mmCIF file of C-alpha atoms in Angstrom:
data_model
loop_
_atom_site.group_PDB
_atom_site.id
_atom_site.type_symbol
_atom_site.label_atom_id
_atom_site.label_comp_id
_atom_site.label_asym_id
_atom_site.label_seq_id
_atom_site.Cartn_x
_atom_site.Cartn_y
_atom_site.Cartn_z
ATOM 1 C CA UNK A 1 -39.648 20.696 -23.558
ATOM 2 C CA UNK A 2 -41.341 17.837 -22.010
ATOM 3 C CA UNK A 3 -39.678 14.470 -21.652
ATOM 4 C CA UNK A 4 -41.781 10.893 -22.416
ATOM 5 C CA UNK A 5 -41.668 8.039 -19.972
ATOM 6 C CA UNK A 6 -39.146 6.387 -22.320
ATOM 7 C CA UNK A 7 -36.796 9.189 -22.549
ATOM 8 C CA UNK A 8 -36.818 10.315 -19.004
ATOM 9 C CA UNK A 9 -34.846 7.643 -17.501
ATOM 10 C CA UNK A 10 -31.943 7.944 -20.406
ATOM 11 C CA UNK A 11 -31.791 12.172 -19.598
ATOM 12 C CA UNK A 12 -31.232 11.066 -16.157
ATOM 13 C CA UNK A 13 -28.411 8.405 -17.013
ATOM 14 C CA UNK A 14 -27.007 11.106 -19.538
ATOM 15 C CA UNK A 15 -26.879 14.044 -17.093
ATOM 16 C CA UNK A 16 -25.486 11.592 -14.324
ATOM 17 C CA UNK A 17 -22.918 9.773 -15.955
ATOM 18 C CA UNK A 18 -20.553 13.082 -16.305
ATOM 19 C CA UNK A 19 -21.148 13.520 -12.779
ATOM 20 C CA UNK A 20 -19.740 10.509 -11.355
ATOM 21 C CA UNK A 21 -16.212 11.253 -12.468
ATOM 22 C CA UNK A 22 -16.709 14.745 -11.117
ATOM 23 C CA UNK A 23 -17.857 13.355 -7.507
ATOM 24 C CA UNK A 24 -15.095 10.575 -6.888
ATOM 25 C CA UNK A 25 -12.402 13.294 -7.819
ATOM 26 C CA UNK A 26 -14.419 15.768 -5.302
ATOM 27 C CA UNK A 27 -14.228 12.930 -2.805
ATOM 28 C CA UNK A 28 -10.668 12.145 -3.257
ATOM 29 C CA UNK A 29 -9.310 15.790 -3.407
ATOM 30 C CA UNK A 30 -11.144 16.711 -0.668
ATOM 31 C CA UNK A 31 -9.845 13.659 1.199
ATOM 32 C CA UNK A 32 -6.419 14.174 0.629
ATOM 33 C CA UNK A 33 -6.831 18.219 1.437
ATOM 34 C CA UNK A 34 -8.158 17.311 4.934
ATOM 35 C CA UNK A 35 -5.781 14.588 5.707
ATOM 36 C CA UNK A 36 -2.643 17.058 4.176
ATOM 37 C CA UNK A 37 -4.098 20.046 6.677
ATOM 38 C CA UNK A 38 -3.621 18.084 9.188
ATOM 39 C CA UNK A 39 -0.440 16.420 8.700
ATOM 40 C CA UNK A 40 1.383 18.369 6.065
ATOM 41 C CA UNK A 41 5.098 17.701 5.960
ATOM 42 C CA UNK A 42 5.633 17.392 9.183
ATOM 43 C CA UNK A 43 2.967 14.478 9.701
ATOM 44 C CA UNK A 44 4.917 11.972 7.404
ATOM 45 C CA UNK A 45 7.713 11.066 9.025
ATOM 46 C CA UNK A 46 7.691 7.370 7.516
ATOM 47 C CA UNK A 47 8.162 8.640 3.998
ATOM 48 C CA UNK A 48 10.654 11.041 4.831
ATOM 49 C CA UNK A 49 12.593 8.062 6.431
ATOM 50 C CA UNK A 50 11.801 5.753 3.183
ATOM 51 C CA UNK A 51 13.368 8.108 1.140
ATOM 52 C CA UNK A 52 16.664 8.884 3.371
ATOM 53 C CA UNK A 53 16.757 4.855 3.382
ATOM 54 C CA UNK A 54 16.679 5.189 -0.549
ATOM 55 C CA UNK A 55 19.283 7.645 -0.449
ATOM 56 C CA UNK A 56 21.558 5.792 1.658
ATOM 57 C CA UNK A 57 21.339 2.661 -0.077
ATOM 58 C CA UNK A 58 21.706 4.020 -3.678
ATOM 59 C CA UNK A 59 24.872 5.223 -2.745
ATOM 60 C CA UNK A 60 26.286 2.905 -0.867
ATOM 61 C CA UNK A 61 25.597 -0.185 -3.433
ATOM 62 C CA UNK A 62 27.882 1.534 -6.110
ATOM 63 C CA UNK A 63 31.046 1.115 -3.658
ATOM 64 C CA UNK A 64 32.581 -2.319 -2.584
ATOM 65 C CA UNK A 65 32.334 -2.530 0.582
ATOM 66 C CA UNK A 66 28.717 -1.090 0.377
ATOM 67 C CA UNK A 67 27.511 -3.299 -2.528
ATOM 68 C CA UNK A 68 28.813 -6.460 -0.812
ATOM 69 C CA UNK A 69 26.637 -5.659 2.146
ATOM 70 C CA UNK A 70 23.494 -4.488 -0.034
ATOM 71 C CA UNK A 71 24.106 -7.768 -2.088
ATOM 72 C CA UNK A 72 23.744 -9.975 0.992
ATOM 73 C CA UNK A 73 21.388 -7.934 2.940
ATOM 74 C CA UNK A 74 18.783 -6.501 0.915
ATOM 75 C CA UNK A 75 18.953 -7.832 -2.776
ATOM 76 C CA UNK A 76 16.268 -10.097 -3.793
ATOM 77 C CA UNK A 77 16.362 -13.015 -6.353
ATOM 78 C CA UNK A 78 13.901 -15.978 -7.051
ATOM 79 C CA UNK A 79 17.318 -18.378 -6.804
ATOM 80 C CA UNK A 80 17.092 -17.481 -3.294
ATOM 81 C CA UNK A 81 15.208 -19.654 -0.333
ATOM 82 C CA UNK A 82 11.796 -18.153 -0.146
ATOM 83 C CA UNK A 83 12.336 -17.820 3.254
ATOM 84 C CA UNK A 84 15.570 -15.851 3.070
ATOM 85 C CA UNK A 85 14.154 -13.488 0.681
ATOM 86 C CA UNK A 86 11.240 -13.006 2.528
ATOM 87 C CA UNK A 87 13.701 -11.905 5.476
ATOM 88 C CA UNK A 88 15.334 -9.236 3.039
ATOM 89 C CA UNK A 89 12.047 -7.659 1.625
ATOM 90 C CA UNK A 90 11.473 -5.091 4.144
ATOM 91 C CA UNK A 91 15.287 -4.169 3.327
ATOM 92 C CA UNK A 92 14.869 -4.863 -0.873
ATOM 93 C CA UNK A 93 12.185 -2.257 -0.299
ATOM 94 C CA UNK A 94 14.775 0.526 0.349
ATOM 95 C CA UNK A 95 17.107 -0.915 -2.292
ATOM 96 C CA UNK A 96 17.000 1.396 -5.662
ATOM 97 C CA UNK A 97 16.646 -0.733 -8.877
ATOM 98 C CA UNK A 98 20.643 -0.281 -10.972
ATOM 99 C CA UNK A 99 19.243 0.735 -14.328
ATOM 100 C CA UNK A 100 16.282 3.413 -12.592
ATOM 101 C CA UNK A 101 17.691 6.395 -11.418
ATOM 102 C CA UNK A 102 17.158 6.777 -7.674
ATOM 103 C CA UNK A 103 15.587 10.110 -8.047
ATOM 104 C CA UNK A 104 12.646 8.473 -9.628
ATOM 105 C CA UNK A 105 11.616 6.183 -6.597
ATOM 106 C CA UNK A 106 11.986 8.857 -3.879
ATOM 107 C CA UNK A 107 9.782 11.126 -5.561
ATOM 108 C CA UNK A 108 7.077 8.162 -5.685
ATOM 109 C CA UNK A 109 7.953 6.841 -2.200
ATOM 110 C CA UNK A 110 7.588 10.518 -0.863
ATOM 111 C CA UNK A 111 4.543 11.528 -2.806
ATOM 112 C CA UNK A 112 2.539 8.071 -2.108
ATOM 113 C CA UNK A 113 3.790 6.820 1.049
ATOM 114 C CA UNK A 114 3.410 10.543 2.422
ATOM 115 C CA UNK A 115 0.142 10.340 1.182
ATOM 116 C CA UNK A 116 -0.842 6.749 2.673
ATOM 117 C CA UNK A 117 0.568 8.201 5.815
ATOM 118 C CA UNK A 118 -1.845 10.570 6.479
ATOM 119 C CA UNK A 119 -4.598 9.079 5.099
ATOM 120 C CA UNK A 120 -4.173 5.554 6.497
ATOM 121 C CA UNK A 121 -1.660 5.871 9.280
ATOM 122 C CA UNK A 122 1.888 4.749 9.746
ATOM 123 C CA UNK A 123 0.596 0.984 10.903
ATOM 124 C CA UNK A 124 -1.563 0.537 7.621
ATOM 125 C CA UNK A 125 1.496 1.992 5.180
ATOM 126 C CA UNK A 126 3.792 -0.152 6.246
ATOM 127 C CA UNK A 127 1.628 -3.517 6.329
ATOM 128 C CA UNK A 128 0.470 -2.821 2.501
ATOM 129 C CA UNK A 129 3.643 -1.971 1.278
ATOM 130 C CA UNK A 130 5.346 -5.114 2.789
ATOM 131 C CA UNK A 131 2.545 -7.088 1.584
ATOM 132 C CA UNK A 132 2.847 -6.095 -1.690
ATOM 133 C CA UNK A 133 6.688 -6.818 -1.681
ATOM 134 C CA UNK A 134 6.389 -9.966 -0.238
ATOM 135 C CA UNK A 135 3.656 -10.872 -2.642
ATOM 136 C CA UNK A 136 5.713 -9.947 -5.835
ATOM 137 C CA UNK A 137 8.979 -11.865 -4.629
ATOM 138 C CA UNK A 138 6.225 -14.963 -3.996
ATOM 139 C CA UNK A 139 4.943 -14.696 -7.588
ATOM 140 C CA UNK A 140 8.211 -14.580 -9.098
ATOM 141 C CA UNK A 141 9.282 -18.167 -7.847
ATOM 142 C CA UNK A 142 5.438 -18.919 -9.158
ATOM 143 C CA UNK A 143 5.871 -17.072 -12.728
ATOM 144 C CA UNK A 144 9.026 -19.021 -13.326
ATOM 145 C CA UNK A 145 8.003 -22.493 -12.467
ATOM 146 C CA UNK A 146 5.006 -22.118 -14.999
ATOM 147 C CA UNK A 147 7.519 -21.079 -17.660
ATOM 148 C CA UNK A 148 6.864 -18.535 -20.250
ATOM 149 C CA UNK A 149 4.418 -20.653 -22.318
ATOM 150 C CA UNK A 150 1.725 -20.135 -19.410
ATOM 151 C CA UNK A 151 -0.361 -17.284 -18.872
ATOM 152 C CA UNK A 152 1.771 -14.816 -16.439
ATOM 153 C CA UNK A 153 4.733 -17.389 -16.838
ATOM 154 C CA UNK A 154 8.353 -16.187 -16.803
ATOM 155 C CA UNK A 155 11.325 -17.116 -18.439
ATOM 156 C CA UNK A 156 13.762 -19.024 -16.157
ATOM 157 C CA UNK A 157 17.013 -16.718 -16.504
ATOM 158 C CA UNK A 158 14.733 -14.351 -14.200
ATOM 159 C CA UNK A 159 15.331 -16.640 -11.574
ATOM 160 C CA UNK A 160 18.691 -14.531 -11.016
ATOM 161 C CA UNK A 161 17.141 -10.877 -12.160
ATOM 162 C CA UNK A 162 17.397 -8.581 -9.249
ATOM 163 C CA UNK A 163 14.386 -7.696 -7.603
ATOM 164 C CA UNK A 164 14.844 -4.624 -5.601
ATOM 165 C CA UNK A 165 12.693 -1.285 -4.971
ATOM 166 C CA UNK A 166 9.508 0.326 -4.080
ATOM 167 C CA UNK A 167 7.621 -0.087 -7.088
ATOM 168 C CA UNK A 168 5.083 -2.971 -6.011
ATOM 169 C CA UNK A 169 5.027 -1.255 -2.534
ATOM 170 C CA UNK A 170 3.966 2.220 -4.163
ATOM 171 C CA UNK A 171 0.922 0.785 -6.849
ATOM 172 C CA UNK A 172 -0.321 -1.572 -4.320
ATOM 173 C CA UNK A 173 -0.894 1.603 -1.886
ATOM 174 C CA UNK A 174 -2.290 4.054 -4.427
ATOM 175 C CA UNK A 175 -4.795 0.936 -5.389
ATOM 176 C CA UNK A 176 -5.249 1.388 -1.560
ATOM 177 C CA UNK A 177 -5.989 5.360 -1.374
ATOM 178 C CA UNK A 178 -8.215 5.247 -4.322
ATOM 179 C CA UNK A 179 -10.009 2.608 -2.959
ATOM 180 C CA UNK A 180 -10.439 3.786 0.340
ATOM 181 C CA UNK A 181 -11.761 7.180 -1.011
ATOM 182 C CA UNK A 182 -14.084 4.915 -3.517
ATOM 183 C CA UNK A 183 -12.451 6.151 -6.324
ATOM 184 C CA UNK A 184 -13.436 3.745 -8.181
ATOM 185 C CA UNK A 185 -12.201 5.043 -11.975
ATOM 186 C CA UNK A 186 -8.718 5.978 -10.243
ATOM 187 C CA UNK A 187 -8.291 2.065 -9.164
ATOM 188 C CA UNK A 188 -9.460 1.128 -13.126
ATOM 189 C CA UNK A 189 -6.967 3.498 -14.420
ATOM 190 C CA UNK A 190 -3.770 2.118 -11.974
ATOM 191 C CA UNK A 191 -4.927 -1.322 -13.211
ATOM 192 C CA UNK A 192 -5.298 -0.494 -16.795
ATOM 193 C CA UNK A 193 -1.601 1.293 -16.795
ATOM 194 C CA UNK A 194 -0.618 -2.106 -15.271
ATOM 195 C CA UNK A 195 -2.041 -4.103 -18.383
ATOM 196 C CA UNK A 196 -0.635 -2.199 -20.169
ATOM 197 C CA UNK A 197 2.791 -2.308 -18.930
ATOM 198 C CA UNK A 198 2.922 -5.986 -18.771
ATOM 199 C CA UNK A 199 1.296 -6.312 -22.727
ATOM 200 C CA UNK A 200 4.027 -3.908 -23.692
ATOM 201 C CA UNK A 201 7.129 -5.610 -21.437
ATOM 202 C CA UNK A 202 5.906 -8.672 -19.821
ATOM 203 C CA UNK A 203 8.873 -8.888 -17.671
ATOM 204 C CA UNK A 204 9.003 -9.677 -14.065
ATOM 205 C CA UNK A 205 8.768 -6.057 -12.881
ATOM 206 C CA UNK A 206 5.580 -5.727 -14.995
ATOM 207 C CA UNK A 207 4.071 -8.733 -13.716
ATOM 208 C CA UNK A 208 5.224 -7.804 -9.888
ATOM 209 C CA UNK A 209 3.197 -4.335 -10.282
ATOM 210 C CA UNK A 210 -0.047 -6.436 -11.601
ATOM 211 C CA UNK A 211 0.187 -8.618 -8.673
ATOM 212 C CA UNK A 212 0.811 -5.634 -6.247
ATOM 213 C CA UNK A 213 -2.244 -4.065 -7.825
ATOM 214 C CA UNK A 214 -4.357 -7.006 -6.687
ATOM 215 C CA UNK A 215 -2.693 -7.162 -3.503
ATOM 216 C CA UNK A 216 -3.856 -3.860 -2.902
ATOM 217 C CA UNK A 217 -7.005 -3.635 -3.783
ATOM 218 C CA UNK A 218 -8.074 -6.894 -1.604
ATOM 219 C CA UNK A 219 -6.105 -5.272 1.179
ATOM 220 C CA UNK A 220 -8.414 -1.964 0.792
ATOM 221 C CA UNK A 221 -11.447 -4.185 0.171
ATOM 222 C CA UNK A 222 -11.081 -6.156 3.725
ATOM 223 C CA UNK A 223 -9.912 -3.597 5.344
ATOM 224 C CA UNK A 224 -13.124 -2.308 6.878
ATOM 225 C CA UNK A 225 -15.089 -5.184 8.009
ATOM 226 C CA UNK A 226 -11.401 -6.401 9.564
ATOM 227 C CA UNK A 227 -11.250 -3.217 11.395
ATOM 228 C CA UNK A 228 -14.765 -3.546 12.397
ATOM 229 C CA UNK A 229 -14.606 -6.576 13.634
ATOM 230 C CA UNK A 230 -11.642 -6.075 15.525
ATOM 231 C CA UNK A 231 -12.956 -3.149 17.567
ATOM 232 C CA UNK A 232 -15.950 -4.999 18.069
ATOM 233 C CA UNK A 233 -13.689 -8.006 19.382
ATOM 234 C CA UNK A 234 -11.684 -5.445 21.533
ATOM 235 C CA UNK A 235 -14.945 -3.456 23.150
ATOM 236 C CA UNK A 236 -16.243 -6.858 24.303
ATOM 237 C CA UNK A 237 -12.846 -7.876 25.708
ATOM 238 C CA UNK A 238 -12.955 -4.784 27.768
ATOM 239 C CA UNK A 239 -16.410 -5.077 28.996
ATOM 240 C CA UNK A 240 -15.819 -8.817 30.107
ATOM 241 C CA UNK A 241 -12.695 -7.611 32.056
ATOM 242 C CA UNK A 242 -14.730 -5.194 33.942
ATOM 243 C CA UNK A 243 -17.231 -7.746 34.544
ATOM 244 C CA UNK A 244 -16.793 -8.430 38.358
ATOM 245 C CA UNK A 245 -14.420 -5.891 39.203
ATOM 246 C CA UNK A 246 -15.149 -4.645 42.371
ATOM 247 C CA UNK A 247 -16.098 -0.501 42.186
ATOM 248 C CA UNK A 248 -13.313 1.306 44.035
ATOM 249 C CA UNK A 249 -14.938 4.249 46.572
ATOM 250 C CA UNK A 250 -13.032 6.736 46.874
ATOM 251 C CA UNK A 251 -11.947 7.873 50.787
ATOM 252 C CA UNK A 252 -13.850 10.416 52.530
ATOM 253 C CA UNK A 253 -12.364 12.982 55.232
ATOM 254 C CA UNK A 254 -14.568 11.838 58.338
ATOM 255 C CA UNK A 255 -14.558 15.738 59.054
ATOM 256 C CA UNK A 256 -16.058 16.965 55.931
ATOM 257 C CA UNK A 257 -17.124 13.854 53.880
ATOM 258 C CA UNK A 258 -15.639 14.798 50.979
ATOM 259 C CA UNK A 259 -13.199 12.553 48.993
ATOM 260 C CA UNK A 260 -9.734 13.047 49.770
#
């Protein structure tokens, strides 16, 4: 049956719409599959190390001496000076929350950090994880100053709330991976889940997860342009270093004339 000129674009759009999720899923699946085939479990030592650190801190923090050390090295609260809290940020990422099972944090880190390490590389994985955790630490202070009456604000008693764990880093890395493989629906799904979390339970953790979503999206959006600019700058610097350098002529044998 033939289509009129008015019906044709609508029919094409109707047929193309279901293809969008399939295409995004295929792109994400193929990208993760190829990265997994190239590295596998042996290709993610960073993720395994993070899991081991979470397990270590989950055991140590429940001992008398260990709890004292963890409190002073890795526990972050908004009551701390910002510079001290930021110095503790790398350690706080591996200190699991007391009210949540440590195996949940370890499973999240193994899956998301592992996929990020395989697809993004160790350097980007570390940078995104630390940036998201530091952003959450900074946001907590701003939100508490705003107060619960302001949108995104938090009550004053959250000043003393223990703020540790890898969840913000996990959220940011998941968004970064989805953005990298152009899976817009997954980015929207993660963002929607964080919004629902805040709507149902508007506490410190929920707002920090939403902030981590924004950090992951921003870093992913600027990653390729900044990387391209850095590569161009590095190439220009290398070319400039070669200019004026005298050519090295290899020594030759007097008898054969060949290089020695």
